[in-house]
Coordinates of C-alpha atoms and ligand atoms in Angstrom, one line a residue:
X1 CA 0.0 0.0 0.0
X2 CA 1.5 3.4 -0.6
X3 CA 2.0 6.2 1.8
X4 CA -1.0 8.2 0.2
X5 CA -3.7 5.2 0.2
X6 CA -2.3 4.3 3.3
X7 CA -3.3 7.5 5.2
X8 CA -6.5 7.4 3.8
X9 CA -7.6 3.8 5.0
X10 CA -6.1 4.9 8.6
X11 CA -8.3 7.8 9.0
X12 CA -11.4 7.3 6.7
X13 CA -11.8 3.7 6.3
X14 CA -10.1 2.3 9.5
X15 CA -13.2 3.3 12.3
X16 CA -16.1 1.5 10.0
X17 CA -13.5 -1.9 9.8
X18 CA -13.3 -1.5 13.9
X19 CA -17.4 -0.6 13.9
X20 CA -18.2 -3.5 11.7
X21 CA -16.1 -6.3 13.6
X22 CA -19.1 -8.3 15.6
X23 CA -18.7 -6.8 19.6
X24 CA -18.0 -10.1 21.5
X25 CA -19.4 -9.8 24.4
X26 CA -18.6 -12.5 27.3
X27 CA -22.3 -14.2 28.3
X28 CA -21.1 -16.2 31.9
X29 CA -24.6 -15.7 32.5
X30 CA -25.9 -17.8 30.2
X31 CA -23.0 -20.9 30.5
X32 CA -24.9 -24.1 30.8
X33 CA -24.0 -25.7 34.8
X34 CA -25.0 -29.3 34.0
X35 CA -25.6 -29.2 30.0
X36 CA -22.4 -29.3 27.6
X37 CA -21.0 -26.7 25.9
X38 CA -17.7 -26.3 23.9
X39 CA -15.0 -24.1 26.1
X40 CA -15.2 -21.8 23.6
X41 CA -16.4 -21.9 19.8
X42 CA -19.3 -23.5 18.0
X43 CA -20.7 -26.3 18.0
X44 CA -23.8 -28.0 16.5
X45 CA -25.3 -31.9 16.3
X46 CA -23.8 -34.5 19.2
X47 CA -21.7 -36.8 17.0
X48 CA -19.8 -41.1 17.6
X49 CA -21.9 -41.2 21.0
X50 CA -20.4 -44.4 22.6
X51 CA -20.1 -45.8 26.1
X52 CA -16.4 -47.2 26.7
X53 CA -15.1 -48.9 30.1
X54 CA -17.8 -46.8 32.1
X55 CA -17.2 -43.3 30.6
X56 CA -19.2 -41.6 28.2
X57 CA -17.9 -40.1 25.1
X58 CA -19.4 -37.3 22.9
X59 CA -17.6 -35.9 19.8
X60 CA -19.3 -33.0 18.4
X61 CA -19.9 -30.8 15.0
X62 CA -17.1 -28.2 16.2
X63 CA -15.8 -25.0 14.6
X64 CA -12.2 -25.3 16.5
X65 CA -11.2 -21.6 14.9
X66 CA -14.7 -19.1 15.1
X67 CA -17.8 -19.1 17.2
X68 CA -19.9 -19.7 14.1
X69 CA -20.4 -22.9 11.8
X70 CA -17.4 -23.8 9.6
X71 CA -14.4 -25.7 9.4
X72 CA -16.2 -28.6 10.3
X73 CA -14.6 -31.5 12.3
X74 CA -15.0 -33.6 15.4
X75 CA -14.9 -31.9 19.0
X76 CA -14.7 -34.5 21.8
X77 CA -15.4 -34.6 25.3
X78 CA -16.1 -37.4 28.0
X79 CA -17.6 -37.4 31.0
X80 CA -18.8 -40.4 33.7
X81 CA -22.1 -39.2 34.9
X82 CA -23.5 -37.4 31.9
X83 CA -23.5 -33.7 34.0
X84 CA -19.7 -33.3 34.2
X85 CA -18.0 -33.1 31.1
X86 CA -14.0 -33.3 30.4
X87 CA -12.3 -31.3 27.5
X88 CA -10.6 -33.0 25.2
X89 CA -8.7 -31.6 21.3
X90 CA -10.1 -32.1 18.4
X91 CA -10.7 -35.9 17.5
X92 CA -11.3 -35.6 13.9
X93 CA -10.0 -32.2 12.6
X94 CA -11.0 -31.1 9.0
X95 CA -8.6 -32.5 5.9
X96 CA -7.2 -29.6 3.5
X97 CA -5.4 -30.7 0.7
X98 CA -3.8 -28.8 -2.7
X99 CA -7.5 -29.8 -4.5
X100 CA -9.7 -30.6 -1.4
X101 CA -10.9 -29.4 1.2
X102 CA -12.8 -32.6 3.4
X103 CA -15.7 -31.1 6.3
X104 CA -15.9 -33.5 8.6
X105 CA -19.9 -33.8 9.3
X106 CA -22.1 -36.0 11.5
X107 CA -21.8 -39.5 12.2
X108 CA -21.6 -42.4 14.4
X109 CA -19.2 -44.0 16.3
X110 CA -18.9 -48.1 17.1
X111 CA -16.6 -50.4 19.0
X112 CA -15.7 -53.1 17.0
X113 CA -15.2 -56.2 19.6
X114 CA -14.3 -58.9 17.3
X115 CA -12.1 -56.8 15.2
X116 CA -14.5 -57.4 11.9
X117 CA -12.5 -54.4 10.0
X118 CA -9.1 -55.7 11.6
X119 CA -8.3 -52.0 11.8
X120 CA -7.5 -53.3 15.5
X121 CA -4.2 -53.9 16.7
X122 CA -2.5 -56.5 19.3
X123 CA -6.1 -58.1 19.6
X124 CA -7.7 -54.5 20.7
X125 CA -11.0 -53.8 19.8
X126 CA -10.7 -50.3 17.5
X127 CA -12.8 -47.7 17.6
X128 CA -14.8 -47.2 14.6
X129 CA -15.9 -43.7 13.3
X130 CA -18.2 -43.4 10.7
X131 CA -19.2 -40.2 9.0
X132 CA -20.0 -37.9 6.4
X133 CA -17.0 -36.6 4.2
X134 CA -18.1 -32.7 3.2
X135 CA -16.2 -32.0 0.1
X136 CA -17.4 -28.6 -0.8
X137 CA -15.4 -27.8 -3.7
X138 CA -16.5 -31.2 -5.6
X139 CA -19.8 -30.7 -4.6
X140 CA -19.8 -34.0 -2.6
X141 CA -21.2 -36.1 0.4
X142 CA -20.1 -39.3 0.9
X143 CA -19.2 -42.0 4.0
X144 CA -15.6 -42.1 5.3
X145 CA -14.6 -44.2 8.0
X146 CA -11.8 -43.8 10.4
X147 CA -10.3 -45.7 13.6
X148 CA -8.8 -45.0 16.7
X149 CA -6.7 -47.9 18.9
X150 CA -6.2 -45.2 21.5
X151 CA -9.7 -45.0 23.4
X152 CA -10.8 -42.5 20.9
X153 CA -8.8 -39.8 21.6
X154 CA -7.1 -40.0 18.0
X155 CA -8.7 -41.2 14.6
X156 CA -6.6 -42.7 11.6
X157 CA -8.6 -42.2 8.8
X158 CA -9.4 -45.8 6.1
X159 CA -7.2 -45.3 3.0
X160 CA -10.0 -46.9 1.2
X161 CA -12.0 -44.0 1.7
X162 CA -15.3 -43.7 0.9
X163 CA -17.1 -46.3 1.7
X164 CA -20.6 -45.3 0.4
X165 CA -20.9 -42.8 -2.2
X166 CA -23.3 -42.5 -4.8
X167 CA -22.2 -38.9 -5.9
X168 CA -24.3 -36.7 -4.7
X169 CA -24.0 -33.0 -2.9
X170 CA -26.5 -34.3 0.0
X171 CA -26.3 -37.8 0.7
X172 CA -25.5 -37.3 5.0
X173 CA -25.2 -38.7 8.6
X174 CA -24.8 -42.5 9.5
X175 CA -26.0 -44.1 11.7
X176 CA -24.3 -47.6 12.3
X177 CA -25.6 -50.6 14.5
X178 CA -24.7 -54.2 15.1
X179 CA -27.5 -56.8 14.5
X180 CA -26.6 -59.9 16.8
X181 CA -28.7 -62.0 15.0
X182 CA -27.8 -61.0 11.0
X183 CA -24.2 -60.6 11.9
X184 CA -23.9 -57.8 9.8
X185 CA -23.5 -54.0 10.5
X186 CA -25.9 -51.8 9.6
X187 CA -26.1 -48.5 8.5
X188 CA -28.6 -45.9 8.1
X189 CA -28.0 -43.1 6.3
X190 CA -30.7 -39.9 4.8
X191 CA -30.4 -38.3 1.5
X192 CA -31.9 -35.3 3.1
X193 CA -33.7 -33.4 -0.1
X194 CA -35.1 -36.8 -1.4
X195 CA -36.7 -37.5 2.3
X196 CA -35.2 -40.7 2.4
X197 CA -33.2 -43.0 4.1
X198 CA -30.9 -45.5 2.7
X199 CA -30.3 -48.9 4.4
X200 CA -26.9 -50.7 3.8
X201 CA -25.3 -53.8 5.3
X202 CA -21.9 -54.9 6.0
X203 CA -19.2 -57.2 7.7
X204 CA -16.1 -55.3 8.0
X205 CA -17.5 -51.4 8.2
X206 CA -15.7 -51.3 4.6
X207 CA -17.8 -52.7 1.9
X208 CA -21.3 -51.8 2.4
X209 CA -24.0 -53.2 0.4
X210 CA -27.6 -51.6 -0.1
X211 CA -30.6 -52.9 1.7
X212 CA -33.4 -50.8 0.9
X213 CA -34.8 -47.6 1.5
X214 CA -37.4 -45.7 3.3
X215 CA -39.1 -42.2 3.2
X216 CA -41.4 -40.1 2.1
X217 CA -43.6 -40.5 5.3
X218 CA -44.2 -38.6 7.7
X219 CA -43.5 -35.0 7.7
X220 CA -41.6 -34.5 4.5
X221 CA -41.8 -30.5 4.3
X222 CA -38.1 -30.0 5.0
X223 CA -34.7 -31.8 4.4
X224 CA -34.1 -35.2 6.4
X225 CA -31.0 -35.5 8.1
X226 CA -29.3 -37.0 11.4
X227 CA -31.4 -40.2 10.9
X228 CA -31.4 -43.3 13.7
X229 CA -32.6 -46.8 14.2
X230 CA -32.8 -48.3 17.3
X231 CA -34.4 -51.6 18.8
X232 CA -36.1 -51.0 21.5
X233 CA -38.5 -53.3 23.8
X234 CA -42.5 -51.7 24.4
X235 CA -43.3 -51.0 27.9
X236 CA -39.8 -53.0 28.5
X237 CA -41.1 -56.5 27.6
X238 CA -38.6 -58.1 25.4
X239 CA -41.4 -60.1 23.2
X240 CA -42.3 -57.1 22.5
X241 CA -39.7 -55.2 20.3
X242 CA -40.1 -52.8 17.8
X243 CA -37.8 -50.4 16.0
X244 CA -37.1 -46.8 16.4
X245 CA -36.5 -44.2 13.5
X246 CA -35.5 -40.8 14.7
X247 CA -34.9 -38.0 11.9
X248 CA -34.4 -34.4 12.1
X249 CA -36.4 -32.5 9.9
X250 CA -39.4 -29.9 10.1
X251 CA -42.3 -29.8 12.8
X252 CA -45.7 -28.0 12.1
X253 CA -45.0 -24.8 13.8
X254 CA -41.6 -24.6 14.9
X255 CA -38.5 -23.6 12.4
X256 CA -36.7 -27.0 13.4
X257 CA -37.8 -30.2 15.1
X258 CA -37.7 -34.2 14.8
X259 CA -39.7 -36.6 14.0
X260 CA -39.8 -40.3 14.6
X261 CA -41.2 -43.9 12.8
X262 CA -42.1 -46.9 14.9
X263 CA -42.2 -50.2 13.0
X264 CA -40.2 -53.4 12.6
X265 CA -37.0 -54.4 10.9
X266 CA -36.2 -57.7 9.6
X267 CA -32.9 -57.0 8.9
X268 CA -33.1 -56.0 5.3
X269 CA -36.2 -53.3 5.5
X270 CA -38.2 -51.1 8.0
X271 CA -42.3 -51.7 7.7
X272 CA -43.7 -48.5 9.3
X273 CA -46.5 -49.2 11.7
X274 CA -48.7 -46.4 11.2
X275 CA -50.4 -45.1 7.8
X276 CA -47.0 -43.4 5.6
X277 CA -49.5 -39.9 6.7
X278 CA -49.3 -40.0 10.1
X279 CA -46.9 -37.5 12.1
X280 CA -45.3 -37.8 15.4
X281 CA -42.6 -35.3 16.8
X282 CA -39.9 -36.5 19.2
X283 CA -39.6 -32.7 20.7
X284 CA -42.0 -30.0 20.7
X285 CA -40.1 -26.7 21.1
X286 CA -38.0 -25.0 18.6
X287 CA -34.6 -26.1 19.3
X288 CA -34.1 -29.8 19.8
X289 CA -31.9 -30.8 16.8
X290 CA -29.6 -33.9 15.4
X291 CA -30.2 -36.3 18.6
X292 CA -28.8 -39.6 18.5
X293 CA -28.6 -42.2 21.3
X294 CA -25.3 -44.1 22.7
X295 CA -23.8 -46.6 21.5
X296 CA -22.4 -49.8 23.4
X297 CA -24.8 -48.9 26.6
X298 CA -24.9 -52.0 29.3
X299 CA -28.3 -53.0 30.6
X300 CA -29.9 -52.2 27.3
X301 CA -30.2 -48.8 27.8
X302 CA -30.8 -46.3 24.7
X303 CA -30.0 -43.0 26.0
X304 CA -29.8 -39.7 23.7
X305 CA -28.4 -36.6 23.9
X306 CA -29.8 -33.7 21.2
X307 CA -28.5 -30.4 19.9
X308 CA -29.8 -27.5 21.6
X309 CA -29.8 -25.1 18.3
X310 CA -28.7 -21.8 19.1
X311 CA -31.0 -18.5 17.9
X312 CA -31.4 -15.0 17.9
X313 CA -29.4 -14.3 20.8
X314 CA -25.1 -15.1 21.0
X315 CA -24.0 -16.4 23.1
X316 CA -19.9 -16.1 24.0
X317 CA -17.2 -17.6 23.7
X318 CA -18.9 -20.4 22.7
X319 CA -22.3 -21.1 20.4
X320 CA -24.7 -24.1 21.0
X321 CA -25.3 -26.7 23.6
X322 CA -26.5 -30.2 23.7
X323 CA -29.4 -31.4 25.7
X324 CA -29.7 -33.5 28.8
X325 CA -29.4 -37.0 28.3
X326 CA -32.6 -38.7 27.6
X327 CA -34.0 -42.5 27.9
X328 CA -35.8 -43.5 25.2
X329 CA -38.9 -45.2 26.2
X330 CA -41.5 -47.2 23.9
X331 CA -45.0 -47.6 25.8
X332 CA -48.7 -49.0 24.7
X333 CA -50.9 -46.0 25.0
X334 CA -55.2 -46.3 23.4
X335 CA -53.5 -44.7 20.4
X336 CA -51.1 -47.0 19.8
X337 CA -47.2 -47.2 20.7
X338 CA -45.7 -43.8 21.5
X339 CA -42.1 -42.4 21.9
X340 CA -41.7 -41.2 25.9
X341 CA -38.4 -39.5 26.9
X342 CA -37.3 -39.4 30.5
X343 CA -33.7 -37.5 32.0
X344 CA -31.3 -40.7 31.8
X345 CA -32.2 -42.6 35.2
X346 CA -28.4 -42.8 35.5
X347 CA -28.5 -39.0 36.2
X348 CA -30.6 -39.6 39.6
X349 CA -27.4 -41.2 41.8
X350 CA -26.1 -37.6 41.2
X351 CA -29.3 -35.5 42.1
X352 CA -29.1 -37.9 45.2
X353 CA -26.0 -37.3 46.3
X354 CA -26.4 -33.4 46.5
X355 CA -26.3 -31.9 49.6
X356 CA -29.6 -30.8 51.7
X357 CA -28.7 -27.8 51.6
X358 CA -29.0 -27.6 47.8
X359 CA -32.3 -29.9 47.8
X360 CA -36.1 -29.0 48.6
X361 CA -39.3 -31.3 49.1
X362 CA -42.3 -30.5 50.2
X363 CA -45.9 -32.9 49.6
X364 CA -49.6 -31.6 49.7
X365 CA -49.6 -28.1 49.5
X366 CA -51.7 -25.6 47.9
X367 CA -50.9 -23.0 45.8
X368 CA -53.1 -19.6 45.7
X369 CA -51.6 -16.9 43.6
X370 CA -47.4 -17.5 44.0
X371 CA -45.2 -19.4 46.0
X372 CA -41.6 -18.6 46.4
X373 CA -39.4 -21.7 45.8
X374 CA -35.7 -19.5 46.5
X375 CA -34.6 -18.3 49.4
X376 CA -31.9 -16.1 49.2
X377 CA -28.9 -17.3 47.4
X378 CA -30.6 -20.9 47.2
X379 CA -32.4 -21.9 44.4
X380 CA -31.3 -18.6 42.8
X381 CA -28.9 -20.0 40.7
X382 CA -30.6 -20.5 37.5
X383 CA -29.3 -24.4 37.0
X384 CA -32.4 -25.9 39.0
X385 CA -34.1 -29.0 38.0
X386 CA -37.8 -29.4 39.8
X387 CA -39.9 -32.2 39.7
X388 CA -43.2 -31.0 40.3
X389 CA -46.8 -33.1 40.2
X390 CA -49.7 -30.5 40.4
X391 CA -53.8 -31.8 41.1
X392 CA -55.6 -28.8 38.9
X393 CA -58.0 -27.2 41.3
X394 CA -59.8 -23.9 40.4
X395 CA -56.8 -22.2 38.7
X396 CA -57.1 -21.3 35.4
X397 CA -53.2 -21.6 34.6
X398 CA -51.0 -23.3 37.2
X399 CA -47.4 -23.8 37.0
X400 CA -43.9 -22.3 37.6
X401 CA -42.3 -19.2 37.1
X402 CA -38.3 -18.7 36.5
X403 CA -35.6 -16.5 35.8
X404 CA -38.0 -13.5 37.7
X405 CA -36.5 -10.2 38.6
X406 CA -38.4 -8.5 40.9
X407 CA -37.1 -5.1 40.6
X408 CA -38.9 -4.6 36.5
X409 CA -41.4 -7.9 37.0
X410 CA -40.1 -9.7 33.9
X411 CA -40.2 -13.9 34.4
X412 CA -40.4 -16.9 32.4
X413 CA -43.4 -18.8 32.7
X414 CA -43.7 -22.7 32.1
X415 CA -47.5 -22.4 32.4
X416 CA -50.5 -25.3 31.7
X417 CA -54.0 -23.5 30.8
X418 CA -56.6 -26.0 32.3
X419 CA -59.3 -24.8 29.5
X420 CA -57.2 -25.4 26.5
X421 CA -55.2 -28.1 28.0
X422 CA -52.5 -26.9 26.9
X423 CA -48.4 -26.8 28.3
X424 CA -46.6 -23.4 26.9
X425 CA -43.6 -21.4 28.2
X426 CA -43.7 -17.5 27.6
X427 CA -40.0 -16.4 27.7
X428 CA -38.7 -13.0 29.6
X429 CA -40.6 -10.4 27.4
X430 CA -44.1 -12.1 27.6
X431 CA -43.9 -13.8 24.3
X432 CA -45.5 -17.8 24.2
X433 CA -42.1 -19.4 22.3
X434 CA -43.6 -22.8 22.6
X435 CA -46.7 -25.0 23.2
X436 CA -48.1 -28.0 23.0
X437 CA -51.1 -30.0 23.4
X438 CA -51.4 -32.2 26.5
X439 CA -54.5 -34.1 28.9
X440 CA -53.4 -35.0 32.2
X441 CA -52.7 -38.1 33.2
X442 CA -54.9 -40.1 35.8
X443 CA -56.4 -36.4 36.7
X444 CA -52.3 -35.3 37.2
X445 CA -49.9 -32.6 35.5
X446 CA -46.5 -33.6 36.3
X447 CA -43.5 -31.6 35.1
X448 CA -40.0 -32.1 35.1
X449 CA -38.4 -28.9 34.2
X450 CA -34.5 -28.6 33.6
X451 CA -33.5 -25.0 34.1
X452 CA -29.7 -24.2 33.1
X453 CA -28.9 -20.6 32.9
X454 CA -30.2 -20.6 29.3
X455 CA -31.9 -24.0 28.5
X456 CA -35.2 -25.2 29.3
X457 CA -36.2 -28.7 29.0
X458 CA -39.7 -29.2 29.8
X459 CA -41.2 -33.5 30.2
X460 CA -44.4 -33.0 30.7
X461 CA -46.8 -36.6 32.3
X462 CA -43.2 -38.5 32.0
X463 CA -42.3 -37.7 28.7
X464 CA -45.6 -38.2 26.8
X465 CA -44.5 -34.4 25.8
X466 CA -41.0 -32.8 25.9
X467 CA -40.5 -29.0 25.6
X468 CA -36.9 -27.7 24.6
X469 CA -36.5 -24.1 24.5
X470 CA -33.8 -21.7 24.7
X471 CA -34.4 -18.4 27.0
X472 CA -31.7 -15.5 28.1
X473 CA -32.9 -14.4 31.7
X474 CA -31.1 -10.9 32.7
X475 CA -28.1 -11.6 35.3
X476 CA -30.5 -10.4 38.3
X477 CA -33.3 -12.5 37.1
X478 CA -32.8 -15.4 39.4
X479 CA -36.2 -15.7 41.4
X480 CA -38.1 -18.6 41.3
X481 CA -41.4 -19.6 42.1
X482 CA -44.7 -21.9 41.9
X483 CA -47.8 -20.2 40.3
X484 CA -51.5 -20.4 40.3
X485 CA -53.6 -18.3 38.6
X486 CA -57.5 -17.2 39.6
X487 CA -57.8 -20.1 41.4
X488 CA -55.9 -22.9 43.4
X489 CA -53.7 -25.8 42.3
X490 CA -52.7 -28.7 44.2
X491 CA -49.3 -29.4 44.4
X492 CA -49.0 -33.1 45.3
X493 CA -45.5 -33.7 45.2
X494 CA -42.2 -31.1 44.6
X495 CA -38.5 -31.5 44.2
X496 CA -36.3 -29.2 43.4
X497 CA -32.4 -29.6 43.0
X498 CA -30.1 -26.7 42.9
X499 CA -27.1 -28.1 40.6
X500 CA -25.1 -24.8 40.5
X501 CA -21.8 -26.1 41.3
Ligands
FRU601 C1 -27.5 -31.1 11.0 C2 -26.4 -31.1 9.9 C3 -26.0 -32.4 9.4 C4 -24.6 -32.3 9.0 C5 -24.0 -31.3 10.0 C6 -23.0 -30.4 9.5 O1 -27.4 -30.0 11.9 O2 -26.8 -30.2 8.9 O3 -26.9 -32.9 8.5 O4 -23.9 -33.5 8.9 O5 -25.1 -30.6 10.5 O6 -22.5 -29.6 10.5

């Protein structure tokens, strides 16, 4: 630059660079306590979730460099009680080469005990990740694998790369399994704009061979991505086993959502129980994304954890959260089988072994108008999980208030209206963000509601109904409270755990 143009850029053009930098402001407020987040950066759908030798691995869609999507490759974490989570580098960074650039998207991870890809070494089962290649410049998805013989802290990835492709720009997101009784892998995989899922089989995690396919079903208004399939055993009777499809895609209101399939799977192809019309949504608020359960869990457990995706409001030094672990439950209801989420029952040793001090139960007692639930600095920390079971008495709207600040009167409510039977949470400026339809159960509302300084996961009867939704209470907004509204409510059983650490 010369001296001249120089001069002009420092005093006419060097204040608008500075002014149009984004301002990064720090949001401690808003850290997750018991819900993971990156130390710092983005990150987006829980990737290769697999139990190992009693700890709990997550990688994750990771930005390494910015606090926005890009430069996609694996972050990875562990933890060994699904609240606490350890750091770890990169797993899986993103490949750059003279002609290609590789994005390292979503996908599964599996531990291959008898060594079927003999990427193991010294009789070692490897660690088998399986996921999408994002080649951007060729205008490609396809299925890489790679392997780790160190616990998963390091992937090598398969020369023989891909191992699926059928050249296309959206063909995304395995999902790989190990069926006992077929002795085969198998993977399950969406091409997202065709609203369909591909089936493929193999015995080594290298040559895969098609199965069949399954789609357009459901909801089909947006693209289908993050699929799953999971066996899973109705009102836990093993005779009674059915399979679980999970897909993230489109809900009726909300800009995001999932949806899931119940049916059976020989194998070869999934029969869809219910007519290819009929809907049903996993999550009913706006920001449960890209869930997929463990693998490799003991005691048959299918456990999931879910992307909470991040909008409107930025967070910093980091962007995006995942949700609580959640069970996945299949129960008989009159309608047919349904898809019930709980927190992980694993997560309940922990809530047990908090201190009094940070616990509160009370049974039988009425509510008439509001009843505080902090006192002081406890309960006011913002990461409280309650466990409340109300009897609706004359109230119109019963429920609980959180993130209140008494000095300007703005809360969040996580309200049920008795007339319209009907579960919503209103966020800090009065505005319903989410709803949903709900009866109560043997004459009951019960509500679990995970509060995390910006999370809000809301199981409503057990999980017949869950509720994700993002909020951003002010830093003084830390009051908490139970709520009925013209009228009474019956509040048979509470439980409230303060979890700020
Ligand atoms: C879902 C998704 C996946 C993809 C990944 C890329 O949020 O679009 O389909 O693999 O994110 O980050």
């Amino acid at each position: 630059m010369n001296k001249q143009l120089f001069t002009f850029w420092l005093i006419c053009l060097l204040p608008f660079t500075l002014l149009a930098q984004e301002k990064a402001v720090p949001t401690p407020q808003w850290r997750p306590v018991y819900h993971f987040t990156p130390a710092k950066n983005w990150t987006n759908d829980p990737n290769g979730l697999i139990y190992l030798n009693g700890v709990y691995h997550l990688y994750y869609q990771h930005n390494p460099y910015e606090n926005k999507w890009g430069h996609m490759s694996w972050g990875h974490a562990t933890s060994t009680d699904l609240l606490n989570w350890k750091h770890l580098p990169v797993a899986i960074p993103e490949i750059e080469t003279k002609d290609t650039t590789t994005w390292i998207f979503s996908g599964c991870a599996v531990l291959d005990k008898n060594n079927t890809s003999g990427f193991g070494v010294k009789g070692k089962a490897p660690l088998v990740a399986i996921y999408t290649a994002d080649q951007p410049k060729q205008q490609k998805e396809s299925q890489f694998v790679a392997y780790s013989n160190d616990g998963g802290l390091t992937f090598i990835n398969y020369a023989g790369n891909p191992v699926v492709d059928i050249h296309k720009k959206d063909f995304r997101d395995p999902s790989v399994i190990w069926m006992e009784e077929q002795q085969q892998w198998v993977m399950t995989v969406a091409v997202p704009h065709e609203h369909k899922l591909q089936f493929y089989s193999s015995k080594d995690l290298k040559k895969w061979d098609l199965l069949s396919e399954f789609g357009n079903q459901g909801d089909t208004r947006k693209i289908w991505e993050c699929p799953s399939l999971t066996p899973l055993y109705v009102d836990g009777d093993p005779a009674k086993k059915k399979w679980l499809i999970m897909i993230s895609s489109g809900n009726q209101d909300a800009a995001t959502g999932m949806q899931y399939f119940i049916g059976d799977f020989d194998g070869k192809t999934f029969k869809n129980d219910n007519p290819a019309e009929h809907q049903q949504f996993v999550d009913y608020g706006r920001t449960f994304y890209a869930a997929i359960p463990y693998n490799n869990l003991p005691d048959g457990r299918h456990t999931m954890l879910g992307w909470l995706m991040p909008f409107e409001t930025p967070t910093y030094p980091w962007r995006g959260q995942m949700s609580i672990a959640r069970d996945l439950l299949l129960k008989s209801t009159p309608e047919g089988v349904r898809l019930y989420q709980q927190p992980a029952a694993v997560l309940n040793a922990s809530l047990e072994k908090l201190p009094a001090s940070k616990k509160l139960v009370k049974q039988q007692v009425e509510v008439d108008g509001e009843m505080p639930l902090n006192k002081g600095k406890q309960f006011s920390s913002n990461a409280n999980w309650i466990d409340v079971t109300f009897i609706p008495g004359t109230g119109e709207e019963f429920g609980l208030k959180l993130g209140q600040n008494v000095a300007n009167g703005t809360e969040i409510i996580v309200g049920y209206n008795k007339a319209h039977k009907e579960l919503y949470i209103a966020n800090e400026k009065g505005v319903v963000m989410d709803k949903v339809s709900v009866k109560p159960a043997e004459g009951k509302i019960r509500l679990q509601v995970l509060f995390d300084k910006s999370s809000l996961e809301v199981f409503v009867n057990g999980g017949e109904r869950v509720l994700t939704t993002l909020i951003f209470p002010g830093e003084k907004a830390t009051g908490c409270a139970l709520f009925s509204a013209k009228g009474k409510v019956m509040v048979e059983t509470l439980k409230v755990w303060d979890l700020a650490k």
